[in-house]
Coordinates of C-alpha atoms in Angstrom, one line a residue:
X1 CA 143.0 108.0 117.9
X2 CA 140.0 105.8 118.6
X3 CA 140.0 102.1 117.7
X4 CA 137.6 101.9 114.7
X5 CA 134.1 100.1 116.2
X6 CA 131.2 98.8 114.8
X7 CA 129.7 100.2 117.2
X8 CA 128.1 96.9 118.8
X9 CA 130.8 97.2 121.5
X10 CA 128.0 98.2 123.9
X11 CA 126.1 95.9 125.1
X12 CA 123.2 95.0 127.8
X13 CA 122.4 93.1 129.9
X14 CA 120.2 90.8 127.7
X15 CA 116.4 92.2 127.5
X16 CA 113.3 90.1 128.1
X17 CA 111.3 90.4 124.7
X18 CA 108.2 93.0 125.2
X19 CA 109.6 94.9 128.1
X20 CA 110.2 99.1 127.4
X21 CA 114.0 97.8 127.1
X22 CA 113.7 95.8 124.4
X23 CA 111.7 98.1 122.2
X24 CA 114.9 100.6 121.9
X25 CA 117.5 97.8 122.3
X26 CA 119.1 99.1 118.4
X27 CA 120.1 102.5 120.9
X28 CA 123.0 100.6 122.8
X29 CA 125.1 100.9 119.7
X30 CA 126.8 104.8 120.2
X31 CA 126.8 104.8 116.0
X32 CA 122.9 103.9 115.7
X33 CA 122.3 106.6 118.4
X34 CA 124.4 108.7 116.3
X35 CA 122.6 108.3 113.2
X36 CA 118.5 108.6 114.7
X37 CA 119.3 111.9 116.8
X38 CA 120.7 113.8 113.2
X39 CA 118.3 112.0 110.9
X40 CA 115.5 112.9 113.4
X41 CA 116.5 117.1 113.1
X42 CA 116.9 116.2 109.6
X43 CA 113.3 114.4 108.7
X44 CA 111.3 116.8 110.2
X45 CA 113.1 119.6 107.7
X46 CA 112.1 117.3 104.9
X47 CA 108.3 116.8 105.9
X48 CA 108.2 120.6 106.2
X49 CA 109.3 120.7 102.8
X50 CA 107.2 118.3 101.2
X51 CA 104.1 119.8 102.7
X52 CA 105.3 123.1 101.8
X53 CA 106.3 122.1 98.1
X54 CA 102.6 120.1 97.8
X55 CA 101.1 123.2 99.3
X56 CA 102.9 125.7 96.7
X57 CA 102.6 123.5 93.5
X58 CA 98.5 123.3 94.3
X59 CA 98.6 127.5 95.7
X60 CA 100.0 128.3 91.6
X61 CA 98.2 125.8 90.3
X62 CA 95.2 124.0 91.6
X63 CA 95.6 121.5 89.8
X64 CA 95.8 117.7 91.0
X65 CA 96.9 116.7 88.0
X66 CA 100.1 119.1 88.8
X67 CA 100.8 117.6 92.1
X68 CA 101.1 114.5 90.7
X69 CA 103.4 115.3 88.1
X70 CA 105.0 116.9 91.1
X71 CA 105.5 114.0 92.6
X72 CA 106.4 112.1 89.7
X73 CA 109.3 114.4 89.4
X74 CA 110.5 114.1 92.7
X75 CA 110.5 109.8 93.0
X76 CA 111.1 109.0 88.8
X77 CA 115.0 109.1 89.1
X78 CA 114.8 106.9 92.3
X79 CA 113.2 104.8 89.6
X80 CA 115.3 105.3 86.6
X81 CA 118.9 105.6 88.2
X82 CA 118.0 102.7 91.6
X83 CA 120.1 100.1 89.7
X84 CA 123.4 102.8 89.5
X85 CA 122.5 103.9 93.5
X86 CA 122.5 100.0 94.8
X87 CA 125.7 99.4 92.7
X88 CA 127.4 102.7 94.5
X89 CA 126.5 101.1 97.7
X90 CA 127.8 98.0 97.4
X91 CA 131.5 99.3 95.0
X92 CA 131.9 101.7 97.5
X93 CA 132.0 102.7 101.4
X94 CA 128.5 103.6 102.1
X95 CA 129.0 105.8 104.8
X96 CA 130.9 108.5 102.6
X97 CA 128.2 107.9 99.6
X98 CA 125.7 109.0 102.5
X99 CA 127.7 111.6 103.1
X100 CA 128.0 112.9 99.6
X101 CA 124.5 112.7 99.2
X102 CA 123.5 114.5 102.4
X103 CA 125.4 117.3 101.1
X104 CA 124.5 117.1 97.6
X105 CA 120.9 117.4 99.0
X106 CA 120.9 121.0 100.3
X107 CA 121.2 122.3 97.3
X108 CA 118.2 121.6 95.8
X109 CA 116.4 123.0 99.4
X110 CA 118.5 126.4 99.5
X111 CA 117.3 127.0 95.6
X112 CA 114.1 126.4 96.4
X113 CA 113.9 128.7 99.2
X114 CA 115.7 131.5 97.3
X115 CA 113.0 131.4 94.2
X116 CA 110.4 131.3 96.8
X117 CA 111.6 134.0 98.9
X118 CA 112.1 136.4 96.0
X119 CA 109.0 135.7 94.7
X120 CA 110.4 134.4 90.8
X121 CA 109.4 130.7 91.7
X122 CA 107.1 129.1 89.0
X123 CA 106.2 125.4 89.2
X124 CA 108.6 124.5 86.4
X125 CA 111.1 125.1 88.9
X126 CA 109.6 123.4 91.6
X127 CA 109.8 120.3 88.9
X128 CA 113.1 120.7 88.2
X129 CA 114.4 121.2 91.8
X130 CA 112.6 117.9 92.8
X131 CA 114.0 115.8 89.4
X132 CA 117.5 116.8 91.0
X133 CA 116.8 115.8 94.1
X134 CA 115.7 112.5 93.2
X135 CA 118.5 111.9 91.3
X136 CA 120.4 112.4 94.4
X137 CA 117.8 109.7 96.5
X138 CA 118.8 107.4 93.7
X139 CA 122.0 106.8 95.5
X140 CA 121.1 107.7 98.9
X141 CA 118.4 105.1 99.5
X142 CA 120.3 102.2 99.1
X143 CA 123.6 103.7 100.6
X144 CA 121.7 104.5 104.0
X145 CA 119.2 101.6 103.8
X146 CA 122.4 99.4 103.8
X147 CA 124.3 101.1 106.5
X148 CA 122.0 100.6 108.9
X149 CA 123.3 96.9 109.3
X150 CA 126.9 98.4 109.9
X151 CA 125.6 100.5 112.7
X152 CA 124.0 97.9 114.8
X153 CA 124.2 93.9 114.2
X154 CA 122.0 90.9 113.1
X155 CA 120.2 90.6 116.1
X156 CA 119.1 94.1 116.4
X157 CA 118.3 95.0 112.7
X158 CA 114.3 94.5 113.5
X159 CA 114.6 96.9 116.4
X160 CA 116.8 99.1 114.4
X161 CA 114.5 99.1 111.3
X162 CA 111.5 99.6 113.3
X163 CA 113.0 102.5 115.8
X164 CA 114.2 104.1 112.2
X165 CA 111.0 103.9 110.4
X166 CA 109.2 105.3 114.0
X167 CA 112.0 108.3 114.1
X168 CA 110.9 109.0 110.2
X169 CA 107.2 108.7 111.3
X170 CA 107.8 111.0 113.8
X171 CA 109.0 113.3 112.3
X172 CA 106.0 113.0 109.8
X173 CA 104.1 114.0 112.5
X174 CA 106.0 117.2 113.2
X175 CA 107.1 118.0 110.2
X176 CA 103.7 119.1 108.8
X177 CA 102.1 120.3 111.6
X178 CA 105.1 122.6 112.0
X179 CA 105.1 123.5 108.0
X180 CA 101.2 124.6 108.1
X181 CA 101.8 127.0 110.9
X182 CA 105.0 128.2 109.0
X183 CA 103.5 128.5 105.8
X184 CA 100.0 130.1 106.9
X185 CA 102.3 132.7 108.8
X186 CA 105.5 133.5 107.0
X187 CA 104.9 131.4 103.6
X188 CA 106.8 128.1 101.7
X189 CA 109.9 129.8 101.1
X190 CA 110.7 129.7 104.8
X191 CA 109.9 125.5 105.1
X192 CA 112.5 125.1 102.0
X193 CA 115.0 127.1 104.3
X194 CA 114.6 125.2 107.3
X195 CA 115.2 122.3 106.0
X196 CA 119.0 123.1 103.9
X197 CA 119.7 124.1 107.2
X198 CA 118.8 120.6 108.5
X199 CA 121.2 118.6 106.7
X200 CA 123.5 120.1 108.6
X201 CA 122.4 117.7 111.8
X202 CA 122.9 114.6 109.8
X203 CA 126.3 115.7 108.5
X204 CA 127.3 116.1 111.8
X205 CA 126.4 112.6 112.8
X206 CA 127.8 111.0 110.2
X207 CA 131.1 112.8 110.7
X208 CA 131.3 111.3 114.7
X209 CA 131.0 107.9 113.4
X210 CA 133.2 105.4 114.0
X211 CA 133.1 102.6 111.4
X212 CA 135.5 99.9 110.0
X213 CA 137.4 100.7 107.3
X214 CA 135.9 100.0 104.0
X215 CA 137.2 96.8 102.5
X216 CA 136.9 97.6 98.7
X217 CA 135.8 94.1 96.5
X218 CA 137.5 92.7 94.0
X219 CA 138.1 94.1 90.6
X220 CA 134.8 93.1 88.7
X221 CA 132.7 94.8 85.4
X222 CA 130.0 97.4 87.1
X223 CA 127.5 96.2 84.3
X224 CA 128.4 92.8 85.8
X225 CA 127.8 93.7 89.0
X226 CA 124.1 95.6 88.6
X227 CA 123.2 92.3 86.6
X228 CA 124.3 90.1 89.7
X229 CA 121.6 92.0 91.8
X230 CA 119.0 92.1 89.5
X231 CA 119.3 88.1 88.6
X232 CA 119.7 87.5 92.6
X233 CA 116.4 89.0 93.2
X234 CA 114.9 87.7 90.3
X235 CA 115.9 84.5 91.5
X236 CA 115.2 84.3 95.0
X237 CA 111.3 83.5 95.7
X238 CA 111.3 85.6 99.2
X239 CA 113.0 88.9 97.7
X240 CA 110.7 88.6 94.6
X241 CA 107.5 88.3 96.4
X242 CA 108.2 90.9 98.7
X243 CA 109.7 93.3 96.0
X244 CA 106.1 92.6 94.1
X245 CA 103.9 93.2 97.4
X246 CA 105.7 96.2 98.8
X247 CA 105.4 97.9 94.4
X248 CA 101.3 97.2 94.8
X249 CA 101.5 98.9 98.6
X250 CA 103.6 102.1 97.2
X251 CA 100.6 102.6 94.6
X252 CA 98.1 101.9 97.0
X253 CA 99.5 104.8 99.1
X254 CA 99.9 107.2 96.3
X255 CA 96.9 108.9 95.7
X256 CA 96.3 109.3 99.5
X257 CA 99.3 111.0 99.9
X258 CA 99.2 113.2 96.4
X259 CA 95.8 114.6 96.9
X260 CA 96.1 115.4 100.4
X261 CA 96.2 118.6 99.5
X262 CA 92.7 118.4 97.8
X263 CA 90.8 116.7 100.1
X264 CA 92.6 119.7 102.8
X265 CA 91.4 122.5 100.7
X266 CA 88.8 121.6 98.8
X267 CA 86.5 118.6 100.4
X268 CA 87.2 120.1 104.2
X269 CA 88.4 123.7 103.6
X270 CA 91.0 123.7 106.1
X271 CA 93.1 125.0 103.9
X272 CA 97.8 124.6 104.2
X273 CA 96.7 124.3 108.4
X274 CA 94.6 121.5 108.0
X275 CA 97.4 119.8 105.5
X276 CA 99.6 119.6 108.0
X277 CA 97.2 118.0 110.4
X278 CA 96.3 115.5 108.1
X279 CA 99.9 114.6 107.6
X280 CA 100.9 114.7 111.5
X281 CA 97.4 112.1 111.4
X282 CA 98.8 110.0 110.1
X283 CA 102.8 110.1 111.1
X284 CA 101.1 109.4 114.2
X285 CA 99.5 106.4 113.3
X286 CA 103.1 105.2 111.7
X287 CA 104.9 105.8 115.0
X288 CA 102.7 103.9 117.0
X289 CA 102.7 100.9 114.5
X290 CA 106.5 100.8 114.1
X291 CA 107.3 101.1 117.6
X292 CA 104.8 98.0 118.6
X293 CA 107.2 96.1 115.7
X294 CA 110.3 97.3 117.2
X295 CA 108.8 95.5 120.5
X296 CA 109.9 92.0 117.9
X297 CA 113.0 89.8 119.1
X298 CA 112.4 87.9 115.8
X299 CA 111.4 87.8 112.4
X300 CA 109.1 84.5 112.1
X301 CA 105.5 85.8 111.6
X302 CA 106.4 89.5 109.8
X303 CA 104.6 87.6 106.8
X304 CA 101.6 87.8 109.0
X305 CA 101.9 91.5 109.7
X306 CA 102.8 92.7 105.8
X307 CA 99.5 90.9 105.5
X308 CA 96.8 92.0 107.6
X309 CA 98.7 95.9 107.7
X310 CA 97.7 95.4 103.6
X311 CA 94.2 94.9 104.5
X312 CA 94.0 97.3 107.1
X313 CA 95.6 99.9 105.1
X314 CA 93.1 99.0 101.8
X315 CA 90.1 99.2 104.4
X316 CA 90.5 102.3 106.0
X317 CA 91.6 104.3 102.5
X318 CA 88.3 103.3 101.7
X319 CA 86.6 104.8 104.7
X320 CA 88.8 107.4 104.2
X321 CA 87.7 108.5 100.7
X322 CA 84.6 109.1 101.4
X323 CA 84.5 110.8 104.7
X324 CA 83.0 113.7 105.3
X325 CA 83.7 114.7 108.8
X326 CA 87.1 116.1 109.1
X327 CA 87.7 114.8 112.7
X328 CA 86.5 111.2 111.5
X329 CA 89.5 111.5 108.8
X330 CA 92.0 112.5 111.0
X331 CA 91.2 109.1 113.1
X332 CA 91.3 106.8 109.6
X333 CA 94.9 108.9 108.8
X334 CA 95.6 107.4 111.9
X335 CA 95.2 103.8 110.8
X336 CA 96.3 104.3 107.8
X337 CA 100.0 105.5 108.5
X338 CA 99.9 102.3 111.5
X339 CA 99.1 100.4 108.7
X340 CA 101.1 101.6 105.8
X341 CA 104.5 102.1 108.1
X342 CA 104.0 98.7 110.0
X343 CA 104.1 96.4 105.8
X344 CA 107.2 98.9 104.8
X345 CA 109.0 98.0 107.8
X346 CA 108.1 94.4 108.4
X347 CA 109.1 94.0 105.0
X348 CA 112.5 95.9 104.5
X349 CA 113.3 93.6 107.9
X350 CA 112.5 90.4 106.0
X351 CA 114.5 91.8 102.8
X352 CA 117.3 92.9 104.9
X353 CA 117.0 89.3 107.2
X354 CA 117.7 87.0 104.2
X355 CA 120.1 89.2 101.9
X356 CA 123.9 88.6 101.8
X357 CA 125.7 92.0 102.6
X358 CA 127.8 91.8 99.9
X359 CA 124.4 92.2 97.6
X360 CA 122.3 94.2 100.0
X361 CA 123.5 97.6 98.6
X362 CA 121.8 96.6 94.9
X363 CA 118.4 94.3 97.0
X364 CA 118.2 97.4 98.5
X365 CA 118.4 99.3 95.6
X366 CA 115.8 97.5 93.9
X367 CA 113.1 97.7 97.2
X368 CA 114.0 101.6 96.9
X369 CA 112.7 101.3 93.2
X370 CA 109.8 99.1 94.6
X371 CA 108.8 101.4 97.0
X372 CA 109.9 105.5 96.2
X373 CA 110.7 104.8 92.3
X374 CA 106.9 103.5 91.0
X375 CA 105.6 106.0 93.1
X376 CA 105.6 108.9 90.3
X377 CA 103.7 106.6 87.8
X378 CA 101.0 106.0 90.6
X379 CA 101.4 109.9 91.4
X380 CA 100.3 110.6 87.5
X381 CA 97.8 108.3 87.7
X382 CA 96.1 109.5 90.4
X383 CA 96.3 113.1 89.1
X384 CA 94.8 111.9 85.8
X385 CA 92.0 109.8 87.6
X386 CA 91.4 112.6 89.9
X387 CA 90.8 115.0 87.2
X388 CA 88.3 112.6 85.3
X389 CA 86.7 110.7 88.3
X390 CA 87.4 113.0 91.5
X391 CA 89.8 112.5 94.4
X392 CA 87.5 110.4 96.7
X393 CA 87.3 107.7 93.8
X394 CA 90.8 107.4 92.7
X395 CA 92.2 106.9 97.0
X396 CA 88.8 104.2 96.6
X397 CA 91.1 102.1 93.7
X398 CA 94.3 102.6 95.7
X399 CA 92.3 100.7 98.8
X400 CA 91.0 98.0 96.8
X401 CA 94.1 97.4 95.0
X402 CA 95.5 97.2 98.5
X403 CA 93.0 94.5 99.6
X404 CA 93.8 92.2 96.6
X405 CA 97.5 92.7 96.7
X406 CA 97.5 91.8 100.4
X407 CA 95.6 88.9 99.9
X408 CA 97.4 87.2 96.8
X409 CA 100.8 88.0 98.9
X410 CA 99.2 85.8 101.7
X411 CA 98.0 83.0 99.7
X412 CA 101.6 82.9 98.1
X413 CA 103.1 82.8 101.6
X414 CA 100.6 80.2 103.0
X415 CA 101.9 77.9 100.1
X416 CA 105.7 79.0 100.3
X417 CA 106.8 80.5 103.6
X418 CA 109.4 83.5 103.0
X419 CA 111.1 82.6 106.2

């Protein structure tokens, strides 16, 4: 049997920072390389079934105030149960939590594609589906967040981070484009399918890992230990500030995101085709911006970059919102996945820079509930503001809140640098 590895056994010749070999530097390590090709079949399943779910819950209802509340559903547990998910990760071995919740996850995607297929699914079920399956990203956030540190080391974590968030773009880019073509021709039921089918690639990589044993920690009270995290980020100036910036950025993004399917269908009548463009707009946009981060040796200056990606992203929803000219929009989706990918993953490398490992599981926990678990509060809002003032207003408010966020977070920085 195999000596167990961390998998940082491999290494290069050292690579001269903004050269092609730097930029996927994180793929050296045989577990990272394990973990990006299944989470890349993986992630496009998933994009396919978020545009397909959007798609069906606005096809039964067409209501934006439903696909809120959709969304809502999927992201409030991520919310309610984060504080449980980070204390798994760090009581426990991650890589078998990730496991667990890998396989946990196809359930809710095989339902889904039964009801659909048979023609008995009504929304309530599409709500219900997606409250499980957040219950289930509760603990998976933080348990793969955290493992991606065991796959790689210190010194690659910015590459790593960057290269995963550019995989997860990319895969936003297919994902959708693939979906509206799938749905247009054979319906949602058959995106829902797909992707059960696709966890099957991710189990399989997980399984060919080789990974230190787990060390379990000493004895201690798990209500102690959830209060540890929360007073460690409470108390910590960096982790605070970036936990506040990255909560304003996740509903900024909201409402662009939740009405896509509105402005698709109703403002450009393009109907589930043109959904799927929009989305693959702007995973474009995200891959590009990642990959120029991953091109980083360092983390000094990523304060800079969460900054002006705020602006940028709060600028171009404006534009966006009240475009008319579908072609122009698919350019400004453009910027704003660039900009919206490039903050999430500067930050997350800042977090993950600075955190001990023995509280990274429950940082990372809390940056999950930051980033996925307010994200069904700004989904009902922005359904409710879209039903009173119109879609194009309420993705307005998200970019100005975006502006102002991005701005106060660089004033705090200027006076207290978080690195």
């Amino acid at each position: 049997m195999a000596t167990p590895t961390t998998g940082s056994e491999e290494k290069s010749p050292p690579q001269v920072p903004g050269t092609r070999g730097s930029t996927f530097r994180a793929l050296r390590h045989r577990n990272f390389r394990l973990f990006i090709g299944g989470q890349a079949v993986s992630l496009i399943g998933t994009w396919m079934q978020r545009t397909a779910e959007s798609w069906l819950v606005y096809r039964l209802t067409h209501s934006e105030f439903l696909l809120g509340v959709a969304w809502f559903c999927t992201q409030i547990a991520v919310f309610v149960l984060g504080p449980l998910g980070g204390m798994a990760a760090d009581r426990f071995s991650r890589h078998k939590l990730v496991i667990v919740t890998q396989s946990l996850s196809m359930i809710p995607a095989f339902a889904l594609a039964a009801l659909t297929l048979t023609g008995h699914v009504h929304v309530w079920h599409v709500l219900a589906l997606a409250v499980m399956l957040g219950a289930i990203n509760a603990f998976d956030v933080p348990g793969r967040q955290s493992l991606i540190v065991q796959m790689t080391d210190q010194d690659d974590l910015l590459n790593a981070i960057s290269l995963n968030s550019a995989m997860f773009n990319g895969a936003r880019v297919v994902g959708p484009s693939i979906a509206g073509l799938v749905v247009a021709a054979f319906g949602e039921g058959v995106c829902f399918l797909i992707n059960g089918l696709s966890f099957l690639a991710v189990l399989g990589s997980l399984l060919a890992m080789r990974l230190p044993a787990f060390e379990r920690p000493a004895p201690e009270s798990p209500w102690r230990h959830m209060a540890e995290g929360f007073h460690y980020a409470w108390h910590n100036s960096a982790v605070r500030r970036l936990l506040a910036v990255m909560a304003a950025a996740a509903l900024t993004n909201v409402p662009v995101i939740v009405l896509m399917p509105v402005f698709a269908d109703a403002l450009f009548r393009r109907g589930a085709r043109g959904l799927g463009i929009l989305m693959g707009a702007m995973g474009v946009g995200a891959v590009i911006g990642t990959l120029g981060l991953a091109r980083r040796t360092n983390v000094k200056g990523l304060a800079h970059v969460i900054v002006y990606s705020g602006m940028l992203l709060g600028v171009a929803s404006l534009v966006f919102a009240y475009s008319t000219w579908f072609y122009f929009s698919l350019a400004v989706m453009v910027l704003i996945g660039y900009s919206m990918m490039r903050q999430m993953a500067a930050a997350n490398t800042t977090i993950q820079t600075v955190v001990p490992d023995d509280l990274r599981g429950r940082t990372m926990a809390l940056y999950a509930m930051a980033v996925v678990g307010l994200a069904p509060f700004g989904s009902l809002a922005a359904g409710a503001l879209a039903g009173h003032f119109g879609a194009p207003a309420t993705v307005a408010m998200g970019g100005i809140l975006a502006i102002g966020a991005a701005a106060l977070f660089g004033w705090s920085a200027g006076r207290n640098p978080i690195v």
